[in-house]
Amino acid sequence: MTGDEQHIMRAYDRDLEAIQAMIIKMGGLVEDAIMNGTASLVNRDTELAEKVRAADKSVDDLEELINEEAARTIALRAPVSTDLRIILSVIKIAGSLERVGDYAKNIAKRTSVLAEMRPISGSDGTLKRMAREVQTMLKDTLDAFVRRDEALARDVINRDQDVDQMYNALFREFLTFMMEDPRNITACMHLHFIAKNVERMGDLVTNMAEQIVYLTTGSRPDENRPKGDRTAFMDGVD
Amino acid sequence: MTGDEQHIMRAYDRDLEAIQAMIIKMGGLVEDAIMNGTASLVNRDTELAEKVRAADKSVDDLEELINEEAARTIALRAPVSTDLRIILSVIKIAGSLERVGDYAKNIAKRTSVLAEMRPISGSDGTLKRMAREVQTMLKDTLDAFVRRDEALARDVINRDQDVDQMYNALFREFLTFMMEDPRNITACMHLHFIAKNVERMGDLVTNMAEQIVYLTTGSRPDENRPKGDRTAFMDGVD
């Protein structure tokens, strides 16, 4: 390898490092959004909700920046094989992160609506646990990305079932509350909606983890994972 | 330009054409999935529902093929500027199409559950109209992609509001039905879920249309579009 080639390689590695650092930063912001969005809702904290909404702008901006940097790197360095796979994976992961951020923002947005409704006993705790599980899954996914850790990514994929089970439990709870007292219907419809958002965040994090398995192994995780729609509505369907 | 360069250019154009043809094929399959998924549900046609579920496999396979071909083209042709933007847009559009297909499949999956429940008068018609509107939006988005038609893409973006309004109307209807008679609660929860899925398909098609505006103009559509969460839950929030 000539000195020039080494020099170019290093510049390329720096580009990749920079893009991956942006993903980690974006991921951290989205982790915060998940926790703060849920906390604002559970504590009926409209001020925190407003912060979550404002922070989502930074997440969106970072996605755009990552897309631009990724395109610039491809144009400038013409990467192939693994390097190209990394960049294309980064674009996909950034896209999924942006959507998770959106869901978190939507949860925060409901804070003021929920504040005016009858509290539904018990559901807040389960919602918080679900959100914490998704946040941990996201944290582990980002770690798996940085360390190219296939086993950790696969672990995240498996844990999505726990989130789905929590969702199922909540769904049945809401149904019961609504049947018991029609005055619970409106609040339960909101809470059901929020629970479904958290469950979908789990799906998106799982997609990211699958992308990391692909990144580290070059092939998609096996297709046996029962995807997405493994929720209460489906009892007796699958 | 030398003869060799011309030869290479033509090969590159052929690659691009091939990838775009795959997007159109994938889009057609997803259009079918939207209509057949909704039809299976409305007509409680479990046989058609099964076809929709089976067809989703082809959609997933096409996405993977498009991703591979896109990566191959980047590695082989090292495209820059507009050409690169086309390829990266194609990857994003394929990703959104795959998700729309998933939602359509999920709707089809609920056919057998709904078949066992009390019919909720009127809601089927609105659901069908919503799905038809989303299908038309998708068709126009694919046309806008092929013709690089910015105006048509912007028109699609605007029409997403109609879908949101239909969703809002349905949401209020479901709430009323549930309050009137608790025996409607379970069926209405399912139907609400389905309506929300159709509304989300509209959001994803809108994302694709925004990607086409970006593709044709090089800049993102203005940020004033009230995104995603413009639904009944949000009355009085935004």
Short mmCIF file of C-alpha atoms in Angstrom, two decimals:
data_model
loop_
_atom_site.label_atom_id
_atom_site.label_comp_id
_atom_site.label_asym_id
_atom_site.label_seq_id
_atom_site.Cartn_x
_atom_site.Cartn_y
_atom_site.Cartn_z
CA MET A 1 0.00 0.00 0.00
CA THR A 2 1.40 3.41 -0.92
CA GLY A 3 1.45 6.33 1.51
CA ASP A 4 -1.29 7.99 -0.54
CA GLU A 5 -3.55 4.97 -0.28
CA GLN A 6 -3.03 4.81 3.48
CA HIS A 7 -3.88 8.47 3.71
CA ILE A 8 -7.13 7.96 1.77
CA MET A 9 -8.06 4.93 3.88
CA ARG A 10 -7.65 6.91 7.05
CA ALA A 11 -9.81 9.75 5.73
CA TYR A 12 -12.45 7.20 4.84
CA ASP A 13 -12.33 5.60 8.30
CA ARG A 14 -12.71 9.05 9.82
CA ASP A 15 -15.83 9.62 7.70
CA LEU A 16 -17.30 6.32 8.88
CA GLU A 17 -16.44 7.07 12.50
CA ALA A 18 -18.09 10.46 12.25
CA ILE A 19 -21.29 9.00 10.83
CA GLN A 20 -21.41 6.28 13.47
CA ALA A 21 -20.88 8.88 16.19
CA MET A 22 -23.90 10.74 14.82
CA ILE A 23 -25.98 7.55 15.05
CA ILE A 24 -24.97 7.11 18.68
CA LYS A 25 -25.85 10.72 19.44
CA MET A 26 -29.19 10.35 17.68
CA GLY A 27 -29.83 7.11 19.53
CA GLY A 28 -29.14 8.79 22.87
CA LEU A 29 -31.63 11.56 22.07
CA VAL A 30 -34.25 8.97 21.13
CA GLU A 31 -33.61 7.02 24.35
CA ASP A 32 -34.26 10.25 26.28
CA ALA A 33 -37.40 10.86 24.24
CA ILE A 34 -38.78 7.42 25.11
CA MET A 35 -38.23 7.89 28.85
CA ASN A 36 -39.24 11.55 29.02
CA GLY A 37 -42.25 11.05 26.75
CA THR A 38 -43.55 8.28 28.99
CA ALA A 39 -42.66 10.15 32.20
CA SER A 40 -44.46 13.29 31.01
CA LEU A 41 -47.55 11.21 30.33
CA VAL A 42 -47.51 9.19 33.53
CA ASN A 43 -46.81 12.23 35.72
CA ARG A 44 -49.10 14.48 33.66
CA ASP A 45 -46.08 16.79 33.32
CA THR A 46 -46.95 19.13 30.44
CA GLU A 47 -43.67 21.04 30.76
CA LEU A 48 -41.61 17.88 30.20
CA ALA A 49 -43.95 16.97 27.34
CA GLU A 50 -43.14 20.28 25.68
CA LYS A 51 -39.41 19.54 26.01
CA VAL A 52 -39.85 16.16 24.33
CA ARG A 53 -41.68 17.79 21.44
CA ALA A 54 -38.93 20.39 21.03
CA ALA A 55 -36.15 17.77 21.23
CA ASP A 56 -37.69 15.81 18.36
CA LYS A 57 -36.53 18.56 16.00
CA SER A 58 -32.89 17.70 16.86
CA VAL A 59 -33.59 14.04 16.11
CA ASP A 60 -35.05 14.92 12.71
CA ASP A 61 -32.13 17.23 11.93
CA LEU A 62 -29.63 14.51 12.85
CA GLU A 63 -31.33 12.04 10.53
CA GLU A 64 -31.05 14.48 7.67
CA LEU A 65 -27.39 15.17 8.50
CA ILE A 66 -26.65 11.43 8.61
CA ASN A 67 -28.30 10.94 5.23
CA GLU A 68 -26.25 13.77 3.75
CA GLU A 69 -22.99 12.55 5.23
CA ALA A 70 -23.69 9.00 4.11
CA ALA A 71 -24.37 10.16 0.55
CA ARG A 72 -21.29 12.38 0.60
CA THR A 73 -19.12 9.48 1.77
CA ILE A 74 -20.46 7.16 -0.91
CA ALA A 75 -19.89 9.80 -3.61
CA LEU A 76 -16.41 10.66 -2.37
CA ARG A 77 -15.05 7.25 -1.39
CA ALA A 78 -16.97 4.85 -3.61
CA PRO A 79 -17.09 2.17 -0.91
CA VAL A 80 -17.76 -1.48 -1.72
CA SER A 81 -18.70 -4.65 0.18
CA THR A 82 -18.55 -4.29 3.98
CA ASP A 83 -17.94 -0.53 3.98
CA LEU A 84 -20.90 0.04 1.70
CA ARG A 85 -23.02 -2.28 3.84
CA ILE A 86 -22.16 -0.21 6.91
CA ILE A 87 -23.20 3.03 5.25
CA LEU A 88 -26.45 1.63 3.90
CA SER A 89 -27.20 0.11 7.32
CA VAL A 90 -26.57 3.46 8.95
CA ILE A 91 -29.14 5.10 6.66
CA LYS A 92 -31.72 2.46 7.59
CA ILE A 93 -30.97 2.65 11.31
CA ALA A 94 -31.27 6.44 11.24
CA GLY A 95 -34.63 6.09 9.52
CA SER A 96 -35.91 3.71 12.20
CA LEU A 97 -34.58 5.95 15.00
CA GLU A 98 -36.43 8.89 13.53
CA ARG A 99 -39.68 6.93 13.62
CA VAL A 100 -39.15 5.83 17.22
CA GLY A 101 -38.56 9.48 18.10
CA ASP A 102 -41.83 10.38 16.39
CA TYR A 103 -43.74 7.82 18.43
CA ALA A 104 -42.18 9.14 21.65
CA LYS A 105 -43.19 12.67 20.67
CA ASN A 106 -46.74 11.49 19.98
CA ILE A 107 -46.91 9.97 23.46
CA ALA A 108 -45.73 13.24 25.00
CA LYS A 109 -48.35 15.10 22.98
CA ARG A 110 -51.10 13.19 24.74
CA THR A 111 -50.04 14.38 28.18
CA SER A 112 -52.42 17.33 28.31
CA VAL A 113 -55.34 15.24 27.04
CA LEU A 114 -54.74 12.52 29.62
CA ALA A 115 -54.36 15.12 32.38
CA GLU A 116 -58.06 15.89 32.03
CA MET A 117 -59.28 12.30 32.25
CA ARG A 118 -60.09 9.82 34.99
CA PRO A 119 -56.95 7.96 36.02
CA ILE A 120 -57.01 4.26 35.13
CA SER A 121 -55.48 2.42 38.04
CA GLY A 122 -52.45 0.23 37.43
CA SER A 123 -51.97 0.92 33.74
CA ASP A 124 -49.38 3.66 34.32
CA GLY A 125 -46.98 1.21 35.95
CA THR A 126 -47.21 -1.29 33.08
CA LEU A 127 -46.78 1.49 30.50
CA LYS A 128 -43.65 2.68 32.29
CA ARG A 129 -42.21 -0.83 32.44
CA MET A 130 -42.91 -1.33 28.73
CA ALA A 131 -41.21 1.94 27.86
CA ARG A 132 -38.22 1.10 30.05
CA GLU A 133 -37.87 -2.27 28.34
CA VAL A 134 -37.93 -0.63 24.89
CA GLN A 135 -35.40 1.95 26.00
CA THR A 136 -33.07 -0.81 27.24
CA MET A 137 -33.53 -2.68 23.98
CA LEU A 138 -32.56 0.48 22.11
CA LYS A 139 -29.51 1.03 24.32
CA ASP A 140 -28.37 -2.55 23.73
CA THR A 141 -29.01 -2.20 19.99
CA LEU A 142 -26.75 0.85 19.85
CA ASP A 143 -24.09 -1.04 21.83
CA ALA A 144 -24.44 -4.01 19.48
CA PHE A 145 -23.98 -1.63 16.57
CA VAL A 146 -20.80 -0.06 17.98
CA ARG A 147 -19.28 -3.41 18.98
CA ARG A 148 -20.68 -5.31 15.97
CA ASP A 149 -22.09 -7.72 18.54
CA GLU A 150 -24.34 -10.19 16.77
CA ALA A 151 -25.28 -12.09 19.97
CA LEU A 152 -26.49 -8.92 21.69
CA ALA A 153 -28.50 -7.93 18.62
CA ARG A 154 -30.16 -11.35 18.59
CA ASP A 155 -30.90 -11.00 22.28
CA VAL A 156 -32.73 -7.72 21.58
CA ILE A 157 -34.75 -9.44 18.85
CA ASN A 158 -35.88 -12.10 21.33
CA ARG A 159 -36.80 -9.57 24.01
CA ASP A 160 -39.40 -7.95 21.77
CA GLN A 161 -41.72 -10.77 22.84
CA ASP A 162 -41.72 -9.43 26.41
CA VAL A 163 -42.89 -6.05 25.15
CA ASP A 164 -45.64 -7.72 23.17
CA GLN A 165 -46.73 -9.66 26.25
CA MET A 166 -46.92 -6.50 28.31
CA TYR A 167 -49.00 -4.94 25.57
CA ASN A 168 -51.33 -7.93 25.55
CA ALA A 169 -51.81 -7.69 29.31
CA LEU A 170 -52.60 -3.99 29.05
CA PHE A 171 -55.01 -4.52 26.20
CA ARG A 172 -57.06 -7.01 28.24
CA GLU A 173 -56.98 -4.65 31.21
CA PHE A 174 -58.33 -1.77 29.14
CA LEU A 175 -61.07 -3.95 27.70
CA THR A 176 -62.14 -4.95 31.22
CA PHE A 177 -62.11 -1.36 32.51
CA MET A 178 -64.26 -0.21 29.59
CA MET A 179 -66.78 -3.00 30.05
CA GLU A 180 -67.00 -2.32 33.78
CA ASP A 181 -67.66 1.37 33.44
CA PRO A 182 -68.35 3.19 30.15
CA ARG A 183 -66.96 6.39 31.71
CA ASN A 184 -63.52 4.74 31.30
CA ILE A 185 -63.93 4.33 27.54
CA THR A 186 -62.33 7.57 26.34
CA ALA A 187 -59.33 7.39 28.67
CA CYS A 188 -58.80 3.72 27.85
CA MET A 189 -58.90 4.42 24.13
CA HIS A 190 -56.10 6.96 24.62
CA LEU A 191 -54.10 4.63 26.81
CA HIS A 192 -54.57 1.76 24.40
CA PHE A 193 -53.28 3.98 21.66
CA ILE A 194 -50.21 4.86 23.71
CA ALA A 195 -49.54 1.24 24.62
CA LYS A 196 -49.68 0.38 20.92
CA ASN A 197 -47.18 3.16 20.17
CA VAL A 198 -44.75 1.72 22.71
CA GLU A 199 -45.23 -1.73 21.23
CA ARG A 200 -44.47 -0.34 17.76
CA MET A 201 -41.31 1.32 19.06
CA GLY A 202 -40.26 -2.16 20.18
CA ASP A 203 -40.88 -3.43 16.63
CA LEU A 204 -38.75 -0.65 15.16
CA VAL A 205 -35.90 -1.30 17.61
CA THR A 206 -36.15 -4.97 16.63
CA ASN A 207 -35.83 -3.95 12.97
CA MET A 208 -32.65 -2.08 13.86
CA ALA A 209 -31.30 -5.12 15.70
CA GLU A 210 -32.05 -7.25 12.63
CA GLN A 211 -30.16 -4.73 10.51
CA ILE A 212 -27.18 -5.17 12.85
CA VAL A 213 -27.33 -8.95 12.51
CA TYR A 214 -27.26 -8.40 8.76
CA LEU A 215 -24.38 -5.97 9.12
CA THR A 216 -22.29 -8.37 11.18
CA THR A 217 -23.11 -11.61 9.37
CA GLY A 218 -24.04 -10.53 5.85
CA SER A 219 -27.32 -12.42 6.01
CA ARG A 220 -30.76 -11.66 7.41
CA PRO A 221 -31.77 -13.21 10.74
CA ASP A 222 -33.92 -16.26 10.13
CA GLU A 223 -37.49 -15.60 9.20
CA ASN A 224 -38.99 -17.55 12.06
CA ARG A 225 -39.41 -14.54 14.31
CA PRO A 226 -43.14 -13.99 14.58
CA LYS A 227 -43.14 -10.40 13.40
CA GLY A 228 -44.93 -7.29 14.60
CA ASP A 229 -48.45 -8.42 14.91
CA ARG A 230 -48.28 -10.77 17.84
CA THR A 231 -50.64 -8.80 19.99
CA ALA A 232 -53.87 -9.26 21.89
CA PHE A 233 -55.98 -8.62 18.80
CA MET A 234 -54.48 -11.70 17.28
CA ASP A 235 -55.38 -14.22 19.94
CA GLY A 236 -56.55 -17.30 18.12
CA VAL A 237 -55.67 -15.89 14.71
CA ASP A 238 -52.09 -16.95 14.25
CA MET B 1 -17.05 11.03 -24.45
CA THR B 2 -15.31 7.88 -25.63
CA GLY B 3 -17.16 4.84 -26.88
CA ASP B 4 -16.22 3.00 -23.69
CA GLU B 5 -17.69 5.72 -21.51
CA GLN B 6 -20.91 5.65 -23.49
CA HIS B 7 -21.05 1.91 -23.11
CA ILE B 8 -20.61 2.19 -19.34
CA MET B 9 -23.24 4.93 -19.09
CA ARG B 10 -25.75 2.78 -20.88
CA ALA B 11 -25.09 -0.17 -18.62
CA TYR B 12 -25.59 2.13 -15.65
CA ASP B 13 -28.87 3.46 -17.02
CA ARG B 14 -30.03 -0.09 -17.52
CA ASP B 15 -29.24 -0.88 -13.87
CA LEU B 16 -31.24 2.14 -12.74
CA GLU B 17 -34.13 1.24 -15.03
CA ALA B 18 -34.17 -2.30 -13.67
CA ILE B 19 -34.28 -1.11 -10.06
CA GLN B 20 -37.04 1.37 -10.80
CA ALA B 21 -39.03 -1.33 -12.56
CA MET B 22 -38.75 -3.43 -9.39
CA ILE B 23 -40.11 -0.52 -7.32
CA ILE B 24 -43.09 -0.24 -9.66
CA LYS B 25 -43.74 -3.96 -9.43
CA MET B 26 -43.45 -3.85 -5.64
CA GLY B 27 -45.76 -0.83 -5.53
CA GLY B 28 -48.35 -2.68 -7.62
CA LEU B 29 -48.27 -5.64 -5.23
CA VAL B 30 -48.73 -3.30 -2.26
CA GLU B 31 -51.64 -1.54 -3.99
CA ASP B 32 -53.28 -4.94 -4.37
CA ALA B 33 -52.56 -5.75 -0.74
CA ILE B 34 -54.29 -2.56 0.44
CA MET B 35 -57.42 -3.26 -1.57
CA ASN B 36 -57.57 -7.01 -0.97
CA GLY B 37 -56.72 -6.67 2.71
CA THR B 38 -59.57 -4.24 3.23
CA ALA B 39 -61.95 -6.23 1.01
CA SER B 40 -61.21 -9.44 2.91
CA LEU B 41 -62.03 -7.67 6.16
CA VAL B 42 -65.17 -5.89 5.00
CA ASN B 43 -66.55 -8.98 3.27
CA ARG B 44 -65.28 -11.32 6.03
CA ASP B 45 -63.56 -13.25 3.23
CA THR B 46 -61.01 -15.45 5.00
CA GLU B 47 -59.83 -17.02 1.72
CA LEU B 48 -58.87 -13.62 0.30
CA ALA B 49 -57.24 -12.76 3.63
CA GLU B 50 -55.03 -15.82 3.29
CA LYS B 51 -54.01 -14.71 -0.23
CA VAL B 52 -53.00 -11.29 1.09
CA ARG B 53 -50.87 -12.87 3.79
CA ALA B 54 -49.15 -15.13 1.26
CA ALA B 55 -48.56 -12.25 -1.18
CA ASP B 56 -46.74 -10.25 1.49
CA LYS B 57 -43.85 -12.66 1.15
CA SER B 58 -43.31 -11.48 -2.46
CA VAL B 59 -43.30 -7.88 -1.26
CA ASP B 60 -40.65 -8.65 1.35
CA ASP B 61 -38.56 -10.55 -1.19
CA LEU B 62 -38.74 -7.66 -3.64
CA GLU B 63 -37.54 -5.23 -0.99
CA GLU B 64 -34.55 -7.42 -0.32
CA LEU B 65 -33.82 -7.74 -4.02
CA ILE B 66 -34.05 -3.96 -4.48
CA ASN B 67 -31.65 -3.41 -1.58
CA GLU B 68 -29.19 -5.87 -3.08
CA GLU B 69 -29.42 -4.42 -6.56
CA ALA B 70 -29.05 -0.89 -5.21
CA ALA B 71 -25.92 -1.87 -3.26
CA ARG B 72 -24.55 -3.71 -6.29
CA THR B 73 -25.11 -0.69 -8.52
CA ILE B 74 -23.42 1.65 -6.05
CA ALA B 75 -20.43 -0.69 -5.71
CA LEU B 76 -20.13 -1.26 -9.45
CA ARG B 77 -20.88 2.20 -10.86
CA ALA B 78 -19.85 4.54 -8.01
CA PRO B 79 -22.67 6.98 -8.80
CA VAL B 80 -22.60 10.59 -7.59
CA SER B 81 -25.06 13.50 -7.22
CA THR B 82 -28.45 12.86 -8.90
CA ASP B 83 -27.77 9.22 -9.74
CA LEU B 84 -26.79 8.48 -6.16
CA ARG B 85 -29.81 10.38 -4.89
CA ILE B 86 -32.05 8.20 -7.07
CA ILE B 87 -30.58 5.00 -5.69
CA LEU B 88 -30.75 6.11 -2.06
CA SER B 89 -34.34 7.28 -2.61
CA VAL B 90 -35.22 3.92 -4.09
CA ILE B 91 -33.94 2.17 -0.95
CA LYS B 92 -36.08 4.44 1.24
CA ILE B 93 -39.17 4.06 -0.94
CA ALA B 94 -38.79 0.27 -0.92
CA GLY B 95 -38.58 0.37 2.89
CA SER B 96 -41.79 2.38 3.16
CA LEU B 97 -43.57 0.12 0.68
CA GLU B 98 -42.61 -2.91 2.75
CA ARG B 99 -44.18 -1.32 5.83
CA VAL B 100 -47.39 -0.44 3.99
CA GLY B 101 -47.54 -4.05 2.85
CA ASP B 102 -47.15 -5.18 6.46
CA TYR B 103 -50.05 -3.02 7.59
CA ALA B 104 -52.23 -4.40 4.80
CA LYS B 105 -51.33 -7.92 5.86
CA ASN B 106 -52.20 -7.09 9.46
CA ILE B 107 -55.61 -5.86 8.35
CA ALA B 108 -56.20 -9.10 6.44
CA LYS B 109 -55.16 -11.07 9.51
CA ARG B 110 -58.04 -9.61 11.49
CA THR B 111 -60.65 -10.92 9.06
CA SER B 112 -61.35 -14.12 10.97
CA VAL B 113 -61.55 -12.27 14.31
CA LEU B 114 -63.99 -9.71 12.94
CA ALA B 115 -66.07 -12.43 11.32
CA GLU B 116 -67.09 -13.59 14.78
CA MET B 117 -68.17 -10.19 16.08
CA ARG B 118 -71.26 -8.04 15.93
CA PRO B 119 -71.20 -5.94 12.77
CA ILE B 120 -70.85 -2.19 13.44
CA SER B 121 -73.13 -0.40 11.02
CA GLY B 122 -71.63 2.15 8.66
CA SER B 123 -68.00 1.79 9.60
CA ASP B 124 -67.22 -0.68 6.80
CA GLY B 125 -68.07 1.90 4.15
CA THR B 126 -65.80 4.55 5.66
CA LEU B 127 -62.96 2.04 6.08
CA LYS B 128 -63.28 1.07 2.41
CA ARG B 129 -63.23 4.71 1.30
CA MET B 130 -60.17 5.40 3.43
CA ALA B 131 -58.34 2.40 1.99
CA ARG B 132 -59.30 3.39 -1.55
CA GLU B 133 -57.97 6.90 -0.96
CA VAL B 134 -54.65 5.53 0.34
CA GLN B 135 -54.41 3.17 -2.62
CA THR B 136 -54.97 6.08 -5.04
CA MET B 137 -52.35 8.12 -3.19
CA LEU B 138 -49.91 5.23 -3.59
CA LYS B 139 -50.70 4.87 -7.30
CA ASP B 140 -50.11 8.59 -7.83
CA THR B 141 -46.90 8.44 -5.81
CA LEU B 142 -45.56 5.69 -8.04
CA ASP B 143 -46.56 7.73 -11.12
CA ALA B 144 -44.87 10.79 -9.63
CA PHE B 145 -41.76 8.68 -9.11
CA VAL B 146 -41.66 7.40 -12.69
CA ARG B 147 -42.36 10.81 -14.24
CA ARG B 148 -40.34 12.78 -11.62
CA ASP B 149 -43.53 14.81 -11.17
CA GLU B 150 -43.05 17.13 -8.20
CA ALA B 151 -46.54 18.65 -8.46
CA LEU B 152 -48.23 15.27 -8.29
CA ALA B 153 -46.08 14.27 -5.29
CA ARG B 154 -47.08 17.48 -3.51
CA ASP B 155 -50.71 16.79 -4.32
CA VAL B 156 -50.40 13.39 -2.61
CA ILE B 157 -48.87 15.06 0.46
CA ASN B 158 -51.87 17.38 0.71
CA ARG B 159 -54.40 14.59 0.31
CA ASP B 160 -53.17 12.84 3.45
CA GLN B 161 -55.36 15.31 5.37
CA ASP B 162 -58.48 13.72 3.86
CA VAL B 163 -57.40 10.33 5.17
CA ASP B 164 -56.83 11.83 8.61
CA GLN B 165 -60.27 13.40 8.54
CA MET B 166 -61.90 10.10 7.65
CA TYR B 167 -60.01 8.51 10.54
CA ASN B 168 -61.23 11.22 12.90
CA ALA B 169 -64.82 10.67 11.84
CA LEU B 170 -64.49 6.92 12.38
CA PHE B 171 -62.86 7.38 15.78
CA ARG B 172 -65.79 9.49 17.03
CA GLU B 173 -68.22 6.94 15.61
CA PHE B 174 -66.51 4.08 17.46
CA LEU B 175 -66.49 6.03 20.70
CA THR B 176 -70.24 6.65 20.37
CA PHE B 177 -71.00 3.01 19.56
CA MET B 178 -69.04 1.84 22.60
CA MET B 179 -70.74 4.30 24.93
CA GLU B 180 -74.16 3.33 23.60
CA ASP B 181 -73.70 -0.37 24.08
CA PRO B 182 -70.77 -2.03 25.88
CA ARG B 183 -71.30 -5.15 23.77
CA ASN B 184 -69.78 -3.12 20.91
CA ILE B 185 -66.54 -2.48 22.77
CA THR B 186 -64.46 -5.41 21.54
CA ALA B 187 -65.47 -5.07 17.88
CA CYS B 188 -64.92 -1.32 17.99
CA MET B 189 -61.46 -1.74 19.49
CA HIS B 190 -60.56 -3.99 16.54
CA LEU B 191 -62.05 -1.62 14.01
CA HIS B 192 -60.35 1.35 15.61
CA PHE B 193 -57.09 -0.50 15.35
CA ILE B 194 -57.69 -1.20 11.66
CA ALA B 195 -58.66 2.40 10.95
CA LYS B 196 -55.43 3.52 12.60
CA ASN B 197 -53.48 1.10 10.41
CA VAL B 198 -55.01 2.60 7.27
CA GLU B 199 -54.23 6.08 8.55
CA ARG B 200 -50.61 5.05 9.11
CA MET B 201 -50.41 3.65 5.59
CA GLY B 202 -51.41 7.13 4.44
CA ASP B 203 -48.54 8.59 6.48
CA LEU B 204 -46.06 6.18 4.91
CA VAL B 205 -47.28 6.95 1.39
CA THR B 206 -46.89 10.63 2.27
CA ASN B 207 -43.30 9.94 3.35
CA MET B 208 -42.67 8.38 -0.05
CA ALA B 209 -44.18 11.40 -1.81
CA GLU B 210 -41.89 13.65 0.26
CA GLN B 211 -38.95 11.53 -0.83
CA ILE B 212 -39.99 12.13 -4.45
CA VAL B 213 -40.16 15.88 -3.90
CA TYR B 214 -36.63 15.61 -2.52
CA LEU B 215 -35.58 13.49 -5.49
CA THR B 216 -36.93 15.97 -8.04
CA THR B 217 -35.94 19.22 -6.33
CA GLY B 218 -32.96 18.30 -4.16
CA SER B 219 -34.59 19.81 -1.08
CA ARG B 220 -37.12 18.55 1.46
CA PRO B 221 -40.73 19.72 1.18
CA ASP B 222 -41.34 22.57 3.62
CA GLU B 223 -41.73 21.56 7.21
CA ASN B 224 -45.15 23.13 7.64
CA ARG B 225 -47.04 19.95 6.89
CA PRO B 226 -48.70 18.96 10.15
CA LYS B 227 -47.21 15.49 10.36
CA GLY B 228 -48.63 12.14 11.33
CA ASP B 229 -50.43 12.84 14.49
CA ARG B 230 -53.30 14.95 13.35
CA THR B 231 -55.96 12.59 14.52
CA ALA B 232 -58.98 12.55 16.77
CA PHE B 233 -56.93 11.89 19.86
CA MET B 234 -55.29 15.21 19.32
CA ASP B 235 -58.38 17.42 19.27
CA GLY B 236 -57.50 20.43 21.32
CA VAL B 237 -53.89 19.40 21.74
CA ASP B 238 -52.23 20.97 18.72
#
